[in-house]
Tab-separated table of C-alpha atoms and ligand atoms in Angstrom:
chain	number	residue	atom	x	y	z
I	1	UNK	CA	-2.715	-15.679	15.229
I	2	UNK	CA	1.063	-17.018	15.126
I	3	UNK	CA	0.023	-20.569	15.689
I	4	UNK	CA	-2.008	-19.830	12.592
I	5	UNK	CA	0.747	-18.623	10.654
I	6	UNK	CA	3.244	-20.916	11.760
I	7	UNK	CA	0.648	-23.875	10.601
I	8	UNK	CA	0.594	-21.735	6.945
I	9	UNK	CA	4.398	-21.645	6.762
I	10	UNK	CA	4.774	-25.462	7.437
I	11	UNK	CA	2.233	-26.289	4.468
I	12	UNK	CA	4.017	-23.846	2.204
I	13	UNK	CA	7.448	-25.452	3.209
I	14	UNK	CA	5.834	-28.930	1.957
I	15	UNK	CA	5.587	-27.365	-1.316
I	16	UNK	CA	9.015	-25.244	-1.480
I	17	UNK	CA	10.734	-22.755	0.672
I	18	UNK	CA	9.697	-19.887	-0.732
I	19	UNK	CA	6.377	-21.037	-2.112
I	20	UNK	CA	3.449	-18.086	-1.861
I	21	UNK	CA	0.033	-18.454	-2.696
I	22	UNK	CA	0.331	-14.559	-3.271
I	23	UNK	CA	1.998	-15.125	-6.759
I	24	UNK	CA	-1.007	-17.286	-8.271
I	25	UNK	CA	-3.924	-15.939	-6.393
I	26	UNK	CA	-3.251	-12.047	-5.664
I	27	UNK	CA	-3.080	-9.577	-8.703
I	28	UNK	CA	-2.392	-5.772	-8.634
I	29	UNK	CA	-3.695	-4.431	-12.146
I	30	UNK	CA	-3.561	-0.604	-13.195
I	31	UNK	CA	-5.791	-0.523	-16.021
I	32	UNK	CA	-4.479	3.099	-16.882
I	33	UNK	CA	-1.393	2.222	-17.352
I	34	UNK	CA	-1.267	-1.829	-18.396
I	35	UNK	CA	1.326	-2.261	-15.554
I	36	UNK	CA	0.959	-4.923	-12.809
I	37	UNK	CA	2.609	-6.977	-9.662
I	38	UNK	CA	1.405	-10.187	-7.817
I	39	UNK	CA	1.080	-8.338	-4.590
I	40	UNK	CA	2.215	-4.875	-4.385
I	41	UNK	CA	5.647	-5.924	-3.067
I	42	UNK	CA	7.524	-6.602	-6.730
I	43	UNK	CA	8.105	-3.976	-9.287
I	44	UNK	CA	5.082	-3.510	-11.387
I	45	UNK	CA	5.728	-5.149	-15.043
I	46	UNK	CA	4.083	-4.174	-18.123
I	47	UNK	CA	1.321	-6.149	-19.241
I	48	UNK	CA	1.843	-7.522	-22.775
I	49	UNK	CA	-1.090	-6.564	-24.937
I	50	UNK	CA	-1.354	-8.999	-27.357
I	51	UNK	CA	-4.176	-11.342	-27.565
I	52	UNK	CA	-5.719	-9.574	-24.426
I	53	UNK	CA	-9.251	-9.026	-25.600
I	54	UNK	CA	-9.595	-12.406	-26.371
I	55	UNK	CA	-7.788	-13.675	-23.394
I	56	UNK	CA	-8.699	-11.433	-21.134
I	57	UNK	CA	-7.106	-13.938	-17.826
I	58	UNK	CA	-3.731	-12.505	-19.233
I	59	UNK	CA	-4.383	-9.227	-17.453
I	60	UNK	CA	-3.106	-11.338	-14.698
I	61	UNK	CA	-0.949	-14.301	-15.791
I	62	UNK	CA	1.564	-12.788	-17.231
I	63	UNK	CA	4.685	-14.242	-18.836
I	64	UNK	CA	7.334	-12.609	-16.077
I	65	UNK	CA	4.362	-14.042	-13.269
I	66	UNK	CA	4.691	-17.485	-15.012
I	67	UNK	CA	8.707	-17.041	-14.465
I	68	UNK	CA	8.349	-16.316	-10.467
I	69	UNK	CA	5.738	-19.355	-9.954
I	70	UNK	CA	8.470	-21.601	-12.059
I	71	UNK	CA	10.906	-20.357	-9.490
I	72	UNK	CA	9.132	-20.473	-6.434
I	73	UNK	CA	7.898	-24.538	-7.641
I	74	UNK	CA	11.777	-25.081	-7.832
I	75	UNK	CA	12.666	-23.851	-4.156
I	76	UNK	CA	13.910	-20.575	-5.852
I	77	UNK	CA	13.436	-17.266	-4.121
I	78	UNK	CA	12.373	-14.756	-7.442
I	79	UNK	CA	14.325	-11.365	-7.608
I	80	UNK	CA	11.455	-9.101	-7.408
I	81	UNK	CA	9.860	-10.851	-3.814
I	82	UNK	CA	12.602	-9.331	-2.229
I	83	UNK	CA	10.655	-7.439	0.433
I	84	UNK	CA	9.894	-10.839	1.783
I	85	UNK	CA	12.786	-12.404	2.019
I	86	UNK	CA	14.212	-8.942	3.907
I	87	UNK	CA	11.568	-9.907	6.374
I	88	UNK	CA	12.634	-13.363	6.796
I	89	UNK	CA	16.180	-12.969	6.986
I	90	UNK	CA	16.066	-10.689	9.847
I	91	UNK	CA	15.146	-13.118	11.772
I	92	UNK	CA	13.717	-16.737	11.174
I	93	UNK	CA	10.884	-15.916	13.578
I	94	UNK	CA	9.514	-12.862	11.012
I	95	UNK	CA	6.450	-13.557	9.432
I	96	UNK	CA	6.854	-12.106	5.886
I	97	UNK	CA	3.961	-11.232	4.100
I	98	UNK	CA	4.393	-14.507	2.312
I	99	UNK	CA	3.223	-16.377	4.967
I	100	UNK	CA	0.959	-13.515	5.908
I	101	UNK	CA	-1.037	-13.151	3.075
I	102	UNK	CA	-0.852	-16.822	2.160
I	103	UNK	CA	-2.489	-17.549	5.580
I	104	UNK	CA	-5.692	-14.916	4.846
I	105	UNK	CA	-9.044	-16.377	4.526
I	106	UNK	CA	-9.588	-15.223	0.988
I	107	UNK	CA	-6.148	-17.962	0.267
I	108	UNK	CA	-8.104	-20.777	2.347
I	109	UNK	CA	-7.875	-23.476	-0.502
I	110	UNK	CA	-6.000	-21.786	-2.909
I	111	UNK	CA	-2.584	-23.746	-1.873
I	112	UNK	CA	-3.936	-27.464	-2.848
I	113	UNK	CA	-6.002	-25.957	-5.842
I	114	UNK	CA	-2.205	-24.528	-6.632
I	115	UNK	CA	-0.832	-27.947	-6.279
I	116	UNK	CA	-3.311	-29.588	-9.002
I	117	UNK	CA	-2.072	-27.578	-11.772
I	118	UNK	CA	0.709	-25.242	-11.161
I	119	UNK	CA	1.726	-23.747	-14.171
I	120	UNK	CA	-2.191	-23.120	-15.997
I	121	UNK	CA	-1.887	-20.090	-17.531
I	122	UNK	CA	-5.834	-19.315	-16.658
I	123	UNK	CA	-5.501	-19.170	-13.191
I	124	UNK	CA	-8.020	-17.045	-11.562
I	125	UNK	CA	-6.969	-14.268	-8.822
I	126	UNK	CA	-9.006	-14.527	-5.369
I	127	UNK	CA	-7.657	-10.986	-4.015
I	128	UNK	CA	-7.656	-8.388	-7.152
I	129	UNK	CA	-6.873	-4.925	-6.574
I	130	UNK	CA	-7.863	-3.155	-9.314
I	131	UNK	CA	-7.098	0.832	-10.228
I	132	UNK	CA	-8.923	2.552	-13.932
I	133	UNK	CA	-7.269	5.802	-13.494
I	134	UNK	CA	-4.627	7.843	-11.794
I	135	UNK	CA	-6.808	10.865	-11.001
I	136	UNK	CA	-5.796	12.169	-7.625
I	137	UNK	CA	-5.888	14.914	-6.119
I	138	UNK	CA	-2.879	14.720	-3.970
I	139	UNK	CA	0.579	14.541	-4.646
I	140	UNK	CA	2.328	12.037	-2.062
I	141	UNK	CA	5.887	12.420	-1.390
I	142	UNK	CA	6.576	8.584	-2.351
I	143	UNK	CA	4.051	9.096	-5.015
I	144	UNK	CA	4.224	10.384	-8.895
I	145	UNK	CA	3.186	11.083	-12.313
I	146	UNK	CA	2.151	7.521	-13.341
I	147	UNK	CA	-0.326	7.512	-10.309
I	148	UNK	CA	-1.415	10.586	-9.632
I	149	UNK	CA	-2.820	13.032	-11.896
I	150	UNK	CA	-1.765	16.092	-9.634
I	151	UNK	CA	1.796	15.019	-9.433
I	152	UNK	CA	1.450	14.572	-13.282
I	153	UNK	CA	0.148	18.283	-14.077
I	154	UNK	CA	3.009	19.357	-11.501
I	155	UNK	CA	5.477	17.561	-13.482
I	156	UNK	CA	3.951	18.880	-16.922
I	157	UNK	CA	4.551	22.405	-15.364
I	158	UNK	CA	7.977	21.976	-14.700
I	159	UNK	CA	9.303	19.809	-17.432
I	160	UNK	CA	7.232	21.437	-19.802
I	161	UNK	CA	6.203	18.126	-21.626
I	162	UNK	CA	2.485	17.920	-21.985
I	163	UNK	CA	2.610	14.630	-22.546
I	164	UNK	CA	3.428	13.857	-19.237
I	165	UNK	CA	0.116	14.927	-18.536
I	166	UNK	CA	-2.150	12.935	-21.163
I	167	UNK	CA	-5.295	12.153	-19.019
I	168	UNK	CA	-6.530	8.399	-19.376
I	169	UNK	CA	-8.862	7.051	-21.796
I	170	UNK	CA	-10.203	3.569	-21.992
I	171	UNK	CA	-7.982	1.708	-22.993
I	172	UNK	CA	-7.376	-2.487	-24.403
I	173	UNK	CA	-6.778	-2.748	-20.583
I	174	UNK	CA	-9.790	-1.711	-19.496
I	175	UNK	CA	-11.759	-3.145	-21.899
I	176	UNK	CA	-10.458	-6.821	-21.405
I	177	UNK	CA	-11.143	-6.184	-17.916
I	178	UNK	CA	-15.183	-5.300	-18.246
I	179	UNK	CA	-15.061	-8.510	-20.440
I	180	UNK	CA	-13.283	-10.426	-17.618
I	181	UNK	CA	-15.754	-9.448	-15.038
I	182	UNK	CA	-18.693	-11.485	-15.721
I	183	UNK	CA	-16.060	-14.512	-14.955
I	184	UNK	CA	-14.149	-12.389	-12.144
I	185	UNK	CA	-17.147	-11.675	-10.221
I	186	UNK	CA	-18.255	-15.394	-8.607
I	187	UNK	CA	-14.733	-16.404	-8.358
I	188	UNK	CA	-13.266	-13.560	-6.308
I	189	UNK	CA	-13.179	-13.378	-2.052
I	190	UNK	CA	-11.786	-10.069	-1.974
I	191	UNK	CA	-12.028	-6.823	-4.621
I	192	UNK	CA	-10.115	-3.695	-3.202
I	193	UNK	CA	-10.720	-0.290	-5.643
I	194	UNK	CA	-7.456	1.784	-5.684
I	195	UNK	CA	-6.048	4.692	-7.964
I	196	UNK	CA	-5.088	7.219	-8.272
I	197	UNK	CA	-7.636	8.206	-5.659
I	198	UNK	CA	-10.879	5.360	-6.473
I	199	UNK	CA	-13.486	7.979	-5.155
I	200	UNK	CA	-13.096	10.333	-8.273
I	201	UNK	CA	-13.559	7.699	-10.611
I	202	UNK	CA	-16.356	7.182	-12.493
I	203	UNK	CA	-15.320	3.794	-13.562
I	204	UNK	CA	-15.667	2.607	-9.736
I	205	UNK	CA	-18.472	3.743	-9.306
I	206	UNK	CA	-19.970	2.115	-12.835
I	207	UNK	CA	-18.069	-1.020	-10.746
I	208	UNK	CA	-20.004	-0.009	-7.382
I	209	UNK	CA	-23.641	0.693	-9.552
I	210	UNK	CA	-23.215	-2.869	-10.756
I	211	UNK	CA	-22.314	-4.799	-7.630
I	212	UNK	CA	-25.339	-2.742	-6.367
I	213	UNK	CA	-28.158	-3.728	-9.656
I	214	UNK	CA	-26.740	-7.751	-9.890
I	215	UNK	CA	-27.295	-10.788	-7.779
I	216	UNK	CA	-24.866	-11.368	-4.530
I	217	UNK	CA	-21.448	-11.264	-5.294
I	218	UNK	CA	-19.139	-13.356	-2.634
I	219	UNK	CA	-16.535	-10.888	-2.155
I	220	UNK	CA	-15.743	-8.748	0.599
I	221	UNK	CA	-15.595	-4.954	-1.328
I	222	UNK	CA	-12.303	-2.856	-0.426
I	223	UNK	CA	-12.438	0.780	-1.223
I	224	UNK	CA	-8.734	2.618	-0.706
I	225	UNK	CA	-8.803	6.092	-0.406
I	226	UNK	CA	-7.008	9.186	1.282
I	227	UNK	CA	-10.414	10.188	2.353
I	228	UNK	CA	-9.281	14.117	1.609
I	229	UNK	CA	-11.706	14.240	-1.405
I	230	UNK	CA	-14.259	17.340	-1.356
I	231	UNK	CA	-17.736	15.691	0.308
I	232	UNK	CA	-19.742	15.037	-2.464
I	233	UNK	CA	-17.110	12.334	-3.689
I	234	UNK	CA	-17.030	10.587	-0.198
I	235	UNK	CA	-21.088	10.834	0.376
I	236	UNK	CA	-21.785	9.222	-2.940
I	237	UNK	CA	-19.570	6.423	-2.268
I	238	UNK	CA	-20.364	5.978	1.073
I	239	UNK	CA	-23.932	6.086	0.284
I	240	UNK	CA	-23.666	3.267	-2.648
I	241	UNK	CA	-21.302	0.845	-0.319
I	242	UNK	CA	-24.311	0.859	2.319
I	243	UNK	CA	-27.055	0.341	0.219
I	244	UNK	CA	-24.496	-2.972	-1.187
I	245	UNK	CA	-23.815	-4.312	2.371
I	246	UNK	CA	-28.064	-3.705	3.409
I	247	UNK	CA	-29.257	-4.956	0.708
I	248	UNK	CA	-26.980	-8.114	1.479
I	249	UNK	CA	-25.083	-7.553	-2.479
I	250	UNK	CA	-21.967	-8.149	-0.533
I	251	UNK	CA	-20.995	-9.879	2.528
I	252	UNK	CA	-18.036	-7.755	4.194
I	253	UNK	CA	-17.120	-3.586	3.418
I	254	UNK	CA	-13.874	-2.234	4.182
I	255	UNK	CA	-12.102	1.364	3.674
I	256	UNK	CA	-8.520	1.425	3.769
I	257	UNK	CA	-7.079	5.123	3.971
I	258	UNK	CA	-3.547	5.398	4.611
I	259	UNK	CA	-1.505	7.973	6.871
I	260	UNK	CA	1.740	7.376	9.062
I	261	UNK	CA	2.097	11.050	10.849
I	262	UNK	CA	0.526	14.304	12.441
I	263	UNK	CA	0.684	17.750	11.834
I	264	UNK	CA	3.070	19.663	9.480
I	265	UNK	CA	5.132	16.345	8.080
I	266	UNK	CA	1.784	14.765	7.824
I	267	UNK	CA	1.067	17.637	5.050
I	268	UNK	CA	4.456	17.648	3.816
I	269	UNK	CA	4.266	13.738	3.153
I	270	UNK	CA	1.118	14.140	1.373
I	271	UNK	CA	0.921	16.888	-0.136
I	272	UNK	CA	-2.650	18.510	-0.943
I	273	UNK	CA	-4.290	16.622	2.364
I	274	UNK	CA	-6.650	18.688	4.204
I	275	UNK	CA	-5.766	16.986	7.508
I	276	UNK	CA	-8.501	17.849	9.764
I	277	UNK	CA	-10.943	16.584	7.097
I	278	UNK	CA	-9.081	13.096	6.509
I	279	UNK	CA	-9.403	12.770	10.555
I	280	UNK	CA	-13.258	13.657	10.599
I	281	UNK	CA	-13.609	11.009	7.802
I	282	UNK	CA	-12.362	8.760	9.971
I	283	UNK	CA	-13.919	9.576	12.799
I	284	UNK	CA	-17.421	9.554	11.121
I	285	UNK	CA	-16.321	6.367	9.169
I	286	UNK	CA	-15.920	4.648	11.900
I	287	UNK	CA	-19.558	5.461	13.762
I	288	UNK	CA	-20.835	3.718	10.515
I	289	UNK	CA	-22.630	0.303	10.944
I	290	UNK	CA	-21.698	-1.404	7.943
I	291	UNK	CA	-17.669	-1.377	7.489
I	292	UNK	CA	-14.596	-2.360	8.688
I	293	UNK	CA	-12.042	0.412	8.311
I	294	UNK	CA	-8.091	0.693	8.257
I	295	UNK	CA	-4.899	2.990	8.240
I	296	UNK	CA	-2.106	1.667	6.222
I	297	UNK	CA	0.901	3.418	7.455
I	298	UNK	CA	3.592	3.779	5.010
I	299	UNK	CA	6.455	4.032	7.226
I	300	UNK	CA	9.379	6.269	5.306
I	301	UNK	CA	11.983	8.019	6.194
I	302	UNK	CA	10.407	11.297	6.948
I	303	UNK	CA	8.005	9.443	9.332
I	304	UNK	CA	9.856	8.597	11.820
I	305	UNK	CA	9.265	11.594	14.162
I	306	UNK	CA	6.065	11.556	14.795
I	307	UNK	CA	5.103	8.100	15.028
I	308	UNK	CA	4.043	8.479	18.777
I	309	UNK	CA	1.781	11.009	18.081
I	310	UNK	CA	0.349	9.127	14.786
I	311	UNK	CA	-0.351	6.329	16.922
I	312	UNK	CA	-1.863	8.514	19.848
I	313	UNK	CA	-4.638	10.250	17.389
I	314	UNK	CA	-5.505	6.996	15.944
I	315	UNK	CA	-5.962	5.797	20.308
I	316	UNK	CA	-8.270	8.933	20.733
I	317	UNK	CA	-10.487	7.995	17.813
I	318	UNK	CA	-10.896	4.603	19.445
I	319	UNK	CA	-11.852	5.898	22.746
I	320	UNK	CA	-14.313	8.196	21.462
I	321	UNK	CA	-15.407	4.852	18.907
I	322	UNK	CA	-15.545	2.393	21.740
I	323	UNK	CA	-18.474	-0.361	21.559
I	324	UNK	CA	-18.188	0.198	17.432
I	325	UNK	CA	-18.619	-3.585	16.387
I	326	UNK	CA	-16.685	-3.194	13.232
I	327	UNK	CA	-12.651	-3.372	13.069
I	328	UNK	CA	-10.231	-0.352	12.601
I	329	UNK	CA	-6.856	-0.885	13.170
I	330	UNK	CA	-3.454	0.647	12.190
I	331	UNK	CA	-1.285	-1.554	9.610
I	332	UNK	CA	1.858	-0.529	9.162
I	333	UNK	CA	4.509	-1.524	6.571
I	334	UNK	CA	7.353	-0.610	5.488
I	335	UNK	CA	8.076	1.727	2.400
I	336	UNK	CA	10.501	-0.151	-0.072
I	337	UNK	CA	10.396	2.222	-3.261
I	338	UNK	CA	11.478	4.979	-3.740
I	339	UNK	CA	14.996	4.063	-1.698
I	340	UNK	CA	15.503	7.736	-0.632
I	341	UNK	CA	12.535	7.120	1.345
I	342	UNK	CA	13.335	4.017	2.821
I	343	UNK	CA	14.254	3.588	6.127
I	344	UNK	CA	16.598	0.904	6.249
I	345	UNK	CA	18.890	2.634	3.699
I	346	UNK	CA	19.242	5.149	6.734
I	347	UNK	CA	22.043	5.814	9.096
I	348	UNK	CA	21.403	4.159	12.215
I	349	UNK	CA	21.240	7.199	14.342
I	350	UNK	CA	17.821	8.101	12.268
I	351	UNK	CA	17.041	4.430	12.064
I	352	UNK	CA	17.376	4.138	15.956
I	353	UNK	CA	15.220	7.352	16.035
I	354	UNK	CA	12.337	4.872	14.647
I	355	UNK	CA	13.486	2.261	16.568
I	356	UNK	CA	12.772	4.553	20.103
I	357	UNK	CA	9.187	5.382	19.042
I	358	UNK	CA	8.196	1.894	18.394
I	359	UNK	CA	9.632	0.674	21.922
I	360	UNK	CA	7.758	3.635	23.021
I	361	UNK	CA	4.179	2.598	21.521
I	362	UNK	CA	4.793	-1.114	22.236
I	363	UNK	CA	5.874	0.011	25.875
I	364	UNK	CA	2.258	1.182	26.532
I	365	UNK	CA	-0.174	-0.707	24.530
I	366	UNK	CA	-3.082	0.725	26.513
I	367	UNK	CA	-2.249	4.000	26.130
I	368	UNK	CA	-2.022	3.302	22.490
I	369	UNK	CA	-5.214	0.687	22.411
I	370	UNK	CA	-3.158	-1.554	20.001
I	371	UNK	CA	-5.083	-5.030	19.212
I	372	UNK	CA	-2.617	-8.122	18.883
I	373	UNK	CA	-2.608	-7.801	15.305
I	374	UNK	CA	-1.265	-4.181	15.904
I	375	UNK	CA	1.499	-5.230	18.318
I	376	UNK	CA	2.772	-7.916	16.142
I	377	UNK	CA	3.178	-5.980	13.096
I	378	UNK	CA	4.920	-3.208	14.204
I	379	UNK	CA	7.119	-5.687	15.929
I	380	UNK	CA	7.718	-6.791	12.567
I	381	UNK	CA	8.629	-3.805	11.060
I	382	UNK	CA	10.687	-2.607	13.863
I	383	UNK	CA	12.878	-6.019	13.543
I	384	UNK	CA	13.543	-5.295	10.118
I	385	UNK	CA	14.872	-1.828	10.756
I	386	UNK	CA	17.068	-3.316	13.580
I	387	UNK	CA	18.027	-6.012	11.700
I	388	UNK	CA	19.306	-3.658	9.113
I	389	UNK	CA	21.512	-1.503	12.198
I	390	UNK	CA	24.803	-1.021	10.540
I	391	UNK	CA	23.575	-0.916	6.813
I	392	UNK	CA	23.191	2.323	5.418
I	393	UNK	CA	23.871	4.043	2.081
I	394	UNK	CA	25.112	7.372	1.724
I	395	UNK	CA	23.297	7.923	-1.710
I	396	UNK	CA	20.080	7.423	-1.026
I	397	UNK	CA	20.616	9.678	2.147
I	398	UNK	CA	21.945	12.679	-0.389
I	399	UNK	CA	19.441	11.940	-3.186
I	400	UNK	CA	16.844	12.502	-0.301
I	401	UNK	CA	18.527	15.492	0.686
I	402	UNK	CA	18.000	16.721	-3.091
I	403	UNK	CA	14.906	15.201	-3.690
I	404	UNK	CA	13.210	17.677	-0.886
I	405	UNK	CA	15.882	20.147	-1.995
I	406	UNK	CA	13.331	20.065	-5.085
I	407	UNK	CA	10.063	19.762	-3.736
I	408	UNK	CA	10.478	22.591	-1.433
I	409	UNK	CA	11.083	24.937	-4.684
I	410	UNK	CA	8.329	23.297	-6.204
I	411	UNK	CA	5.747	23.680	-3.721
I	412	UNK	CA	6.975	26.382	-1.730
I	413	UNK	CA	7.440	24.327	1.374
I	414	UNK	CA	10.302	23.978	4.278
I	415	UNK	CA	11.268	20.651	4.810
I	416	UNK	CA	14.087	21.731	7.437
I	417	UNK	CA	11.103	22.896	9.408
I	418	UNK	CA	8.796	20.389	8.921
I	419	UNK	CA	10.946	17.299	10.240
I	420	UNK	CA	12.840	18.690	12.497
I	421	UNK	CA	13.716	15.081	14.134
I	422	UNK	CA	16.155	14.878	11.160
I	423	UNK	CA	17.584	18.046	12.280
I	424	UNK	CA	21.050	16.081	12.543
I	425	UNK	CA	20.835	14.652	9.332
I	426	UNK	CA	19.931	17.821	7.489
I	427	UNK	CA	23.590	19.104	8.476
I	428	UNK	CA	25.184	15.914	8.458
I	429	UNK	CA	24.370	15.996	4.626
I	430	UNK	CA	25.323	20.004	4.126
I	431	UNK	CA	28.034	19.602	5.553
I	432	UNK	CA	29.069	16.336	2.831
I	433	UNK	CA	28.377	18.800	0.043
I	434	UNK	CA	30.321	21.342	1.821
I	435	UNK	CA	33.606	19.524	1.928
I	436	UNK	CA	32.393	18.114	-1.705
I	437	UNK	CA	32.758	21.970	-2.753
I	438	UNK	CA	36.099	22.680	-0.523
I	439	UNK	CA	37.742	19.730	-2.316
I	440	UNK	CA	36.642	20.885	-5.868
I	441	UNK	CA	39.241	22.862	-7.804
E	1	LIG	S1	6.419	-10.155	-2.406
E	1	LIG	FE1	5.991	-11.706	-0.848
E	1	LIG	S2	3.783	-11.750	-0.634
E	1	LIG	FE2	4.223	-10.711	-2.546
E	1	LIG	S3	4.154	-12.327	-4.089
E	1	LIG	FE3	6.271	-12.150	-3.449
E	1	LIG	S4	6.535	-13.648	-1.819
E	1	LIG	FE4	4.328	-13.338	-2.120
């Protein structure tokens, strides 16, 4: 796999030295909202809506996109790729998702296609992950409003602005999209669904129903979702997505759910989960003979604790999975937004914290039945947090301390009690506001 990736960052270095094939061929679109990204790395942008309808390629070739390829052609790094280039200056042997994703077999091509005609404003995505509504039924602690409908009505509640709560219509977005996908369709290699959560959408399935009715498409179909939906929602969709893969309508299925602990901070991170339901999902998921599946761990700062044990119920599911021909693997990366939840703007006792579990996991791959791929991205991610040993920033550490100061009220919860690995930090912080308070007149 490295020689691989070392091959991909050679030929990108013939083109620049911080050329991705991510900016040109990968698109993030949320219909609902007309905001998008490249990959999901940058800060979404709006999406002008002029001209759309008619030009429907626009939903991904926007005018800020056009900027970062300029840059990148000119050997410059672009602001908003900055999760990259934190990967790759901790140390010149990091693979950043630059290389990463420019090196996946839906990007085979792409680079000397790239090279023909750089700057055509029609160019079409290979990898599109697509989202037509926020509706979700879960309310994520690194989530909010603008994608998920449950943190919206929460925030309607307290703010008392019903506008923050306007549900989604169709919208110039969508509708340049449906008139994009006649086009789309035979020139995609991957489409992943996301939301909000993609299972309570009725536009995905409209999607899945006519993937299902038309002639072979070649992409491999990704379906994202936190697989806590009430049955009905997950039996339809599963039932659609094998009837697409037997009837040969598309070559390659994959469900990508996303978790990072166990237990009471598992509920506490994401909020609304009915935990021992997302694990039978998985479980049963993964007896199925027709898709890949994964767990995208979004490692954050309230994480940390319980890594181990994440890791460890993922191992038992594999035992009791063994012989099962299709993939499932852990993925983890690490959260960037908001930056109270961000690890590396952490004090290095909490960072070191993280640090421990991963030597822990890597320490005992069997016990942990990690694949290669496993083993070399969380070797990744835990080189980034060491790389950033030293580096911490008070702020985000208070605004944390608030933030869950907040939620707690909110939803009635304890976070004191719920990650109790911070324990130290909890009174580090209390003990700042104290003297704050002592020192004010
Ligand atoms: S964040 Fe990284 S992977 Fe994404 S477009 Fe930028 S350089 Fe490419």
């Amino acid at each position: 796999m490295s020689d691989r990736l070392k091959t991909t960052q050679n030929k990108l270095h013939q083109v620049s030295s911080c050329f991705c094939v991510a900016k040109w061929s990968h698109a993030t679109i949320h219909l609902h909202s007309g905001m998008g990204h490249s990959c999901h790395h940058p800060m979404l942008h709006a999406i002008p809506s002029e001209n759309l309808l008619q030009y429907p390629h626009l939903l991904h070739n926007t005018e800020i996109k056009m900027q970062a390829r300029k840059e990148m052609l000119a050997g410059q790094r672009p602001e908003e790729c900055v999760h990259c280039w934190t990967y790759e200056d901790a140390n010149t042997e990091n693979f950043s998702d630059r290389v990463i994703k420019s090196s996946s077999p839906w990007a085979a091509g792409e680079l000397e296609k790239i090279s023909q005609d750089p700057l055509n404003q029609k160019f079409m995505p290979r990898y599109l992950e697509v989202s037509f509504s926020r509706l979700c039924n879960l309310k994520c602690v690194y989530c909010g409003p603008h994608f998920s409908s449950a943190w919206a009505q929460e925030q309607a509640l307290h703010t008392g602005n019903e506008n923050e709560f306007a549900e989604e219509k169709e919208n110039i977005y969508t509708q340049s999209f449906w008139k994009w996908w006649p086009e789309l369709k035979p020139n995609l290699r991957v489409l992943r669904l996301t939301g909000g959560e993609p299972l309570l959408h009725s536009a995905v399935h409209s999607l899945l129903e006519d993937i299902l009715d038309g002639d072979p498409v070649p992409f491999q179909l990704l379906m994202n979702s936190n697989l806590s939906v009430p049955e009905k929602y997950s039996t339809k969709t599963l039932d659609v997505l094998q009837r697409i893969y037997h009837q040969k309508k598309a070559p390659k299925i994959k469900i990508i759910s996303s978790m990072e602990s166990v237990g009471a901070s598992a509920r506490y991170i994401r909020h609304g989960i009915q935990e021992g339901l997302f694990w039978k999902n998985i479980l049963n998921i993964r007896k199925l003979d027709f898709c890949d599946l994964s767990i995208t761990a979004t490692l954050n700062t309230l994480a940390i604790g319980n890594l181990r044990e994440f890791y460890y119920a993922v191992a038992e599911i594999k035992k009791q999975t063994e012989g099962a021909v299709h993939q499932f693997f852990i993925d983890p990366t690490l959260l960037k937004s908001p930056s109270h939840l961000n690890i590396l703007k952490f004090p290095d006792r909490e960072k070191k914290i993280f640090i421990h579990e991963c030597d822990e996991i890597l320490k005992d791959t069997e016990k942990y039945k990690l694949s290669k791929y496993e083993i070399l991205r969380l070797q990744i991610v835990q080189k980034v947090v060491l790389s950033k040993l030293g580096q911490s920033v008070r702020e985000d550490t208070e605004r944390l301390y608030d933030y869950l100061t907040e939620l707690d009220l909110r939803r009635n919860l304890d976070f004191r009690r719920d990650f109790n690995a911070l324990t130290d930090l909890w009174k580090e912080v209390e003990s700042w506001k104290e003297s704050l308070n002592v020192a004010s007149p």
